[in-house]
Amino acid sequence: MRSHEVTTRHKLLEDGKLVEPGWSRSQVQIYDRNDIKKRKTRIKEWDYYYVMSNEHKFCICMTVSDLGYLGLHSVSFINLENATEKTESIIIPFPLGKTNMPSTTEKGDVKFKNKKLAIEFLNDGEKRVLRMSYPSFNGGKGIRCNIVLTDEPKESMVIATPWDEDEHAFYYNQKINPMRASGKVEYDGKTYELNPETDFGGLDWGRGVWTYDNYWYWGSGSGQVDGVPFGFNIGYGFGNTKAASENVIFYNGKAHKFDDVKFNISENYTDPWTFTSSDGRFEMDFVPIIDRAAKIDLKAIITDQHQVFGKMSGKAVLDDGTVIEIKDFLCFAEEVHNKY
């Protein structure tokens, strides 16, 4: 079932409730943290960037998040050539909004710094600059980057998703992909120069109030097919997805919305996966390269993640019926269980 498209600009929340659940091609609904009618410990805000280098066969992922009773700031480096990865996180107790996450993706900076990690996502409305320095990363091997993301598509994927069991719970989320990546990444004695002709990044921007116990399934890819920028966002599992679902194909700057998708995963996450959609517009085989498995168990707070990187092959069908064939497209898909 295709969810409702929101096209008019207005406040996201009224009396702490979503005014108009649905999806949109930009942030037409206006998020204001002060409109939330829940205690600060329940508010979840994050910016997550990934940059995929098709040339050097690696992916770097960076997160700055304020989850109410904890801040979780993470860096991952995934080597897709030799199937190795390293993820490290800094946990800060009870930020309660002091991270000052921007209320929009149109403009605004995100910054975190302590003795171990310095990370900033700068957005002047024209380009995005991702800077990070983590000298103690991976036993002192250290990692740093200075990446510029440009050519942001005019259309993206935005959802305003409610939960049936709590009228004051919601998820306001934007996925922007693909953006061209330039700059450099330094890790383990090597310097990787990014090539904007072949290397692309994506943004997962989330704001909301989640219920305590949720599973989600998410997949994302940013690259190009036959020289044309191409990407996708697929997912489900949390909230009322009949009101707002996030399955979109991105092609040459346009968002093409399609119906429900299913992740077919075996018990072994590195076995081949398949993806199928109810309307036949996203039919893919996925060959995993590596499972970036991570688990944090703080008793009341648990996050159990399987973010699997690999190559996708199959077909994506645009709104006008055009079939885009992809082959060995680098991307990731994940299954996550959170209690927080």
PDB file of C-alpha atoms in Angstrom, residues 49-230:
ATOM      1  CA  TYR A  49      26.425   9.835   7.233  1.00  0.00           C
ATOM      2  CA  TYR A  50      27.969   7.112   5.137  1.00  0.00           C
ATOM      3  CA  VAL A  51      30.395   7.570   2.258  1.00  0.00           C
ATOM      4  CA  MET A  52      30.977   4.666  -0.131  1.00  0.00           C
ATOM      5  CA  SER A  53      34.147   4.617  -2.213  1.00  0.00           C
ATOM      6  CA  ASN A  54      33.610   2.498  -5.288  1.00  0.00           C
ATOM      7  CA  GLU A  55      37.168   3.281  -6.360  1.00  0.00           C
ATOM      8  CA  HIS A  56      38.922   2.212  -3.137  1.00  0.00           C
ATOM      9  CA  LYS A  57      36.300  -0.338  -1.997  1.00  0.00           C
ATOM     10  CA  PHE A  58      35.582   0.978   1.474  1.00  0.00           C
ATOM     11  CA  CYS A  59      32.787   2.671   3.394  1.00  0.00           C
ATOM     12  CA  ILE A  60      33.144   5.150   6.248  1.00  0.00           C
ATOM     13  CA  CYS A  61      30.179   5.771   8.551  1.00  0.00           C
ATOM     14  CA  MET A  62      29.829   8.485  11.187  1.00  0.00           C
ATOM     15  CA  THR A  63      27.070   9.178  13.713  1.00  0.00           C
ATOM     16  CA  VAL A  64      26.337  12.013  16.104  1.00  0.00           C
ATOM     17  CA  SER A  65      23.271  11.262  18.213  1.00  0.00           C
ATOM     18  CA  ASP A  66      21.423  12.608  21.226  1.00  0.00           C
ATOM     19  CA  LEU A  67      19.151   9.836  22.474  1.00  0.00           C
ATOM     20  CA  GLY A  68      17.971  11.578  25.625  1.00  0.00           C
ATOM     21  CA  TYR A  69      19.605   9.621  28.411  1.00  0.00           C
ATOM     22  CA  LEU A  70      22.722   8.973  26.348  1.00  0.00           C
ATOM     23  CA  GLY A  71      24.711  10.409  23.494  1.00  0.00           C
ATOM     24  CA  LEU A  72      26.157   7.816  21.118  1.00  0.00           C
ATOM     25  CA  HIS A  73      28.844   9.048  18.733  1.00  0.00           C
ATOM     26  CA  SER A  74      30.288   6.405  16.428  1.00  0.00           C
ATOM     27  CA  VAL A  75      32.804   5.890  13.639  1.00  0.00           C
ATOM     28  CA  SER A  76      33.049   2.805  11.405  1.00  0.00           C
ATOM     29  CA  PHE A  77      35.523   1.914   8.676  1.00  0.00           C
ATOM     30  CA  ILE A  78      34.528  -1.036   6.494  1.00  0.00           C
ATOM     31  CA  ASN A  79      37.104  -2.469   4.109  1.00  0.00           C
ATOM     32  CA  LEU A  80      35.080  -4.070   1.322  1.00  0.00           C
ATOM     33  CA  GLU A  81      38.152  -5.516  -0.381  1.00  0.00           C
ATOM     34  CA  ASN A  82      39.321  -7.762   2.455  1.00  0.00           C
ATOM     35  CA  ALA A  83      36.020  -7.951   4.408  1.00  0.00           C
ATOM     36  CA  THR A  84      37.235  -6.322   7.633  1.00  0.00           C
ATOM     37  CA  GLU A  85      35.695  -3.576   9.721  1.00  0.00           C
ATOM     38  CA  LYS A  86      36.216  -1.569  12.873  1.00  0.00           C
ATOM     39  CA  THR A  87      33.611   0.382  14.818  1.00  0.00           C
ATOM     40  CA  GLU A  88      34.179   2.433  17.954  1.00  0.00           C
ATOM     41  CA  SER A  89      31.766   4.606  19.893  1.00  0.00           C
ATOM     42  CA  ILE A  90      31.830   7.278  22.566  1.00  0.00           C
ATOM     43  CA  ILE A  91      28.925   7.165  25.039  1.00  0.00           C
ATOM     44  CA  ILE A  92      27.970  10.336  26.908  1.00  0.00           C
ATOM     45  CA  PRO A  93      25.397  10.131  29.741  1.00  0.00           C
ATOM     46  CA  PHE A  94      22.266  12.275  29.724  1.00  0.00           C
ATOM     47  CA  PRO A  95      22.875  14.885  27.008  1.00  0.00           C
ATOM     48  CA  LEU A  96      19.113  15.629  27.091  1.00  0.00           C
ATOM     49  CA  GLY A  97      19.205  17.879  24.032  1.00  0.00           C
ATOM     50  CA  LYS A  98      22.466  19.670  24.826  1.00  0.00           C
ATOM     51  CA  THR A  99      23.999  18.298  21.603  1.00  0.00           C
ATOM     52  CA  ASN A 100      21.916  20.983  19.853  1.00  0.00           C
ATOM     53  CA  MET A 101      20.961  18.980  16.788  1.00  0.00           C
ATOM     54  CA  PRO A 102      19.577  21.213  13.988  1.00  0.00           C
ATOM     55  CA  SER A 103      15.827  21.151  13.374  1.00  0.00           C
ATOM     56  CA  THR A 104      16.266  20.903   9.594  1.00  0.00           C
ATOM     57  CA  THR A 105      18.653  19.501   6.987  1.00  0.00           C
ATOM     58  CA  GLU A 106      18.533  22.683   4.940  1.00  0.00           C
ATOM     59  CA  LYS A 107      21.287  24.371   6.950  1.00  0.00           C
ATOM     60  CA  GLY A 108      23.039  23.983  10.288  1.00  0.00           C
ATOM     61  CA  ASP A 109      26.015  22.346  11.958  1.00  0.00           C
ATOM     62  CA  VAL A 110      26.397  19.268  14.156  1.00  0.00           C
ATOM     63  CA  LYS A 111      29.425  19.081  16.448  1.00  0.00           C
ATOM     64  CA  PHE A 112      30.840  16.814  19.144  1.00  0.00           C
ATOM     65  CA  LYS A 113      34.236  16.923  20.795  1.00  0.00           C
ATOM     66  CA  ASN A 114      35.893  15.328  23.790  1.00  0.00           C
ATOM     67  CA  LYS A 115      39.434  14.149  24.578  1.00  0.00           C
ATOM     68  CA  LYS A 116      39.148  11.160  22.222  1.00  0.00           C
ATOM     69  CA  LEU A 117      36.934  12.191  19.323  1.00  0.00           C
ATOM     70  CA  ALA A 118      36.270  15.373  17.369  1.00  0.00           C
ATOM     71  CA  ILE A 119      33.523  15.217  14.783  1.00  0.00           C
ATOM     72  CA  GLU A 120      31.588  17.894  12.937  1.00  0.00           C
ATOM     73  CA  PHE A 121      29.059  17.927  10.139  1.00  0.00           C
ATOM     74  CA  LEU A 122      28.948  21.407   8.603  1.00  0.00           C
ATOM     75  CA  ASN A 123      26.134  22.486   6.280  1.00  0.00           C
ATOM     76  CA  ASP A 124      26.032  26.022   4.862  1.00  0.00           C
ATOM     77  CA  GLY A 125      23.130  25.252   2.535  1.00  0.00           C
ATOM     78  CA  GLU A 126      25.435  24.770  -0.462  1.00  0.00           C
ATOM     79  CA  LYS A 127      27.596  21.813   0.545  1.00  0.00           C
ATOM     80  CA  ARG A 128      28.163  19.451   3.457  1.00  0.00           C
ATOM     81  CA  VAL A 129      31.599  19.110   5.060  1.00  0.00           C
ATOM     82  CA  LEU A 130      32.281  16.067   7.243  1.00  0.00           C
ATOM     83  CA  ARG A 131      35.358  16.368   9.481  1.00  0.00           C
ATOM     84  CA  MET A 132      36.436  13.791  12.015  1.00  0.00           C
ATOM     85  CA  SER A 133      39.570  12.982  14.040  1.00  0.00           C
ATOM     86  CA  TYR A 134      39.809   9.890  16.275  1.00  0.00           C
ATOM     87  CA  PRO A 135      43.512   9.266  17.128  1.00  0.00           C
ATOM     88  CA  SER A 136      42.901   6.303  19.482  1.00  0.00           C
ATOM     89  CA  PHE A 137      40.681   4.460  16.968  1.00  0.00           C
ATOM     90  CA  ASN A 138      41.532   0.770  16.546  1.00  0.00           C
ATOM     91  CA  GLY A 139      44.302   0.563  19.113  1.00  0.00           C
ATOM     92  CA  GLY A 140      45.921   3.837  18.137  1.00  0.00           C
ATOM     93  CA  LYS A 141      45.932   3.304  14.377  1.00  0.00           C
ATOM     94  CA  GLY A 142      43.814   6.426  14.224  1.00  0.00           C
ATOM     95  CA  ILE A 143      41.348   7.667  11.655  1.00  0.00           C
ATOM     96  CA  ARG A 144      40.499  11.102  10.313  1.00  0.00           C
ATOM     97  CA  CYS A 145      38.655  12.557   7.376  1.00  0.00           C
ATOM     98  CA  ASN A 146      37.761  15.768   5.600  1.00  0.00           C
ATOM     99  CA  ILE A 147      34.972  15.001   3.143  1.00  0.00           C
ATOM    100  CA  VAL A 148      32.844  17.338   1.047  1.00  0.00           C
ATOM    101  CA  LEU A 149      29.407  16.240  -0.198  1.00  0.00           C
ATOM    102  CA  THR A 150      27.903  18.146  -3.133  1.00  0.00           C
ATOM    103  CA  ASP A 151      25.301  17.747  -5.907  1.00  0.00           C
ATOM    104  CA  GLU A 152      22.525  17.100  -3.406  1.00  0.00           C
ATOM    105  CA  PRO A 153      19.454  15.862  -5.308  1.00  0.00           C
ATOM    106  CA  LYS A 154      16.393  18.104  -5.374  1.00  0.00           C
ATOM    107  CA  GLU A 155      14.211  15.258  -4.111  1.00  0.00           C
ATOM    108  CA  SER A 156      14.784  12.989  -1.138  1.00  0.00           C
ATOM    109  CA  MET A 157      12.758  10.666   1.104  1.00  0.00           C
ATOM    110  CA  VAL A 158      11.027  12.093   4.176  1.00  0.00           C
ATOM    111  CA  ILE A 159       8.631  10.211   6.449  1.00  0.00           C
ATOM    112  CA  ALA A 160       6.452  11.270   9.358  1.00  0.00           C
ATOM    113  CA  THR A 161       5.567   7.931  10.942  1.00  0.00           C
ATOM    114  CA  PRO A 162       3.201   7.471  13.922  1.00  0.00           C
ATOM    115  CA  TRP A 163       2.882   4.622  16.429  1.00  0.00           C
ATOM    116  CA  ASP A 164      -0.607   3.265  17.022  1.00  0.00           C
ATOM    117  CA  GLU A 165       0.098   2.491  20.682  1.00  0.00           C
ATOM    118  CA  ASP A 166       1.253   6.007  21.607  1.00  0.00           C
ATOM    119  CA  GLU A 167      -0.197   9.112  19.954  1.00  0.00           C
ATOM    120  CA  HIS A 168       2.765  11.227  21.121  1.00  0.00           C
ATOM    121  CA  ALA A 169       5.354   8.884  19.565  1.00  0.00           C
ATOM    122  CA  PHE A 170       6.578   9.696  16.071  1.00  0.00           C
ATOM    123  CA  TYR A 171       9.549   9.394  13.729  1.00  0.00           C
ATOM    124  CA  TYR A 172      10.478  12.262  11.407  1.00  0.00           C
ATOM    125  CA  ASN A 173      13.202  11.041   9.086  1.00  0.00           C
ATOM    126  CA  GLN A 174      14.933  12.188   5.926  1.00  0.00           C
ATOM    127  CA  LYS A 175      17.202  10.096   3.721  1.00  0.00           C
ATOM    128  CA  ILE A 176      19.291  12.027   1.173  1.00  0.00           C
ATOM    129  CA  ASN A 177      21.150  10.017  -1.463  1.00  0.00           C
ATOM    130  CA  PRO A 178      23.185  10.013  -3.575  1.00  0.00           C
ATOM    131  CA  MET A 179      25.551  12.981  -2.989  1.00  0.00           C
ATOM    132  CA  ARG A 180      28.946  13.212  -4.695  1.00  0.00           C
ATOM    133  CA  ALA A 181      31.913  12.820  -2.331  1.00  0.00           C
ATOM    134  CA  SER A 182      35.345  14.420  -2.548  1.00  0.00           C
ATOM    135  CA  GLY A 183      38.138  14.929  -0.038  1.00  0.00           C
ATOM    136  CA  LYS A 184      40.203  12.376   1.824  1.00  0.00           C
ATOM    137  CA  VAL A 185      40.133   9.693   4.497  1.00  0.00           C
ATOM    138  CA  GLU A 186      43.277   8.748   6.463  1.00  0.00           C
ATOM    139  CA  TYR A 187      43.342   5.394   8.234  1.00  0.00           C
ATOM    140  CA  ASP A 188      45.999   2.888   9.318  1.00  0.00           C
ATOM    141  CA  GLY A 189      48.833   4.669   7.530  1.00  0.00           C
ATOM    142  CA  LYS A 190      46.944   5.068   4.252  1.00  0.00           C
ATOM    143  CA  THR A 191      45.406   8.134   2.637  1.00  0.00           C
ATOM    144  CA  TYR A 192      42.387   7.594   0.394  1.00  0.00           C
ATOM    145  CA  GLU A 193      41.478  10.363  -2.034  1.00  0.00           C
ATOM    146  CA  LEU A 194      37.769  10.332  -2.832  1.00  0.00           C
ATOM    147  CA  ASN A 195      36.684  10.751  -6.438  1.00  0.00           C
ATOM    148  CA  PRO A 196      33.357  12.588  -6.927  1.00  0.00           C
ATOM    149  CA  GLU A 197      32.952  10.848 -10.290  1.00  0.00           C
ATOM    150  CA  THR A 198      32.634   7.450  -8.609  1.00  0.00           C
ATOM    151  CA  ASP A 199      32.234   7.971  -4.838  1.00  0.00           C
ATOM    152  CA  PHE A 200      28.954   8.916  -3.161  1.00  0.00           C
ATOM    153  CA  GLY A 201      27.498   9.550   0.264  1.00  0.00           C
ATOM    154  CA  GLY A 202      24.135   9.429   1.975  1.00  0.00           C
ATOM    155  CA  LEU A 203      22.507  11.003   5.031  1.00  0.00           C
ATOM    156  CA  ASP A 204      20.106   9.429   7.519  1.00  0.00           C
ATOM    157  CA  TRP A 205      18.601  12.302   9.543  1.00  0.00           C
ATOM    158  CA  GLY A 206      16.262  11.271  12.346  1.00  0.00           C
ATOM    159  CA  ARG A 207      14.211  13.136  14.936  1.00  0.00           C
ATOM    160  CA  GLY A 208      11.425  11.774  17.085  1.00  0.00           C
ATOM    161  CA  VAL A 209       9.999   9.986  20.071  1.00  0.00           C
ATOM    162  CA  TRP A 210      10.245   6.210  19.808  1.00  0.00           C
ATOM    163  CA  THR A 211       8.467   3.570  21.817  1.00  0.00           C
ATOM    164  CA  TYR A 212      10.836   1.478  23.954  1.00  0.00           C
ATOM    165  CA  ASP A 213      11.208  -1.794  22.016  1.00  0.00           C
ATOM    166  CA  ASN A 214      11.535  -1.830  18.214  1.00  0.00           C
ATOM    167  CA  TYR A 215      12.980  -3.804  15.327  1.00  0.00           C
ATOM    168  CA  TRP A 216      13.816  -2.147  12.067  1.00  0.00           C
ATOM    169  CA  TYR A 217      15.020  -3.192   8.641  1.00  0.00           C
ATOM    170  CA  TRP A 218      16.858  -0.650   6.516  1.00  0.00           C
ATOM    171  CA  GLY A 219      18.811  -0.713   3.278  1.00  0.00           C
ATOM    172  CA  SER A 220      20.556   2.101   1.432  1.00  0.00           C
ATOM    173  CA  GLY A 221      22.756   2.600  -1.595  1.00  0.00           C
ATOM    174  CA  SER A 222      24.326   5.631  -3.250  1.00  0.00           C
ATOM    175  CA  GLY A 223      26.194   5.459  -6.547  1.00  0.00           C
ATOM    176  CA  GLN A 224      25.458   5.630 -10.245  1.00  0.00           C
ATOM    177  CA  VAL A 225      24.255   3.442 -13.081  1.00  0.00           C
ATOM    178  CA  ASP A 226      25.570   4.110 -16.587  1.00  0.00           C
ATOM    179  CA  GLY A 227      26.871   7.486 -15.407  1.00  0.00           C
ATOM    180  CA  VAL A 228      23.524   8.593 -13.920  1.00  0.00           C
ATOM    181  CA  PRO A 229      23.257   9.154 -10.122  1.00  0.00           C
ATOM    182  CA  PHE A 230      21.249   6.278  -8.640  1.00  0.00           C
TER     183      PHE A 230
END
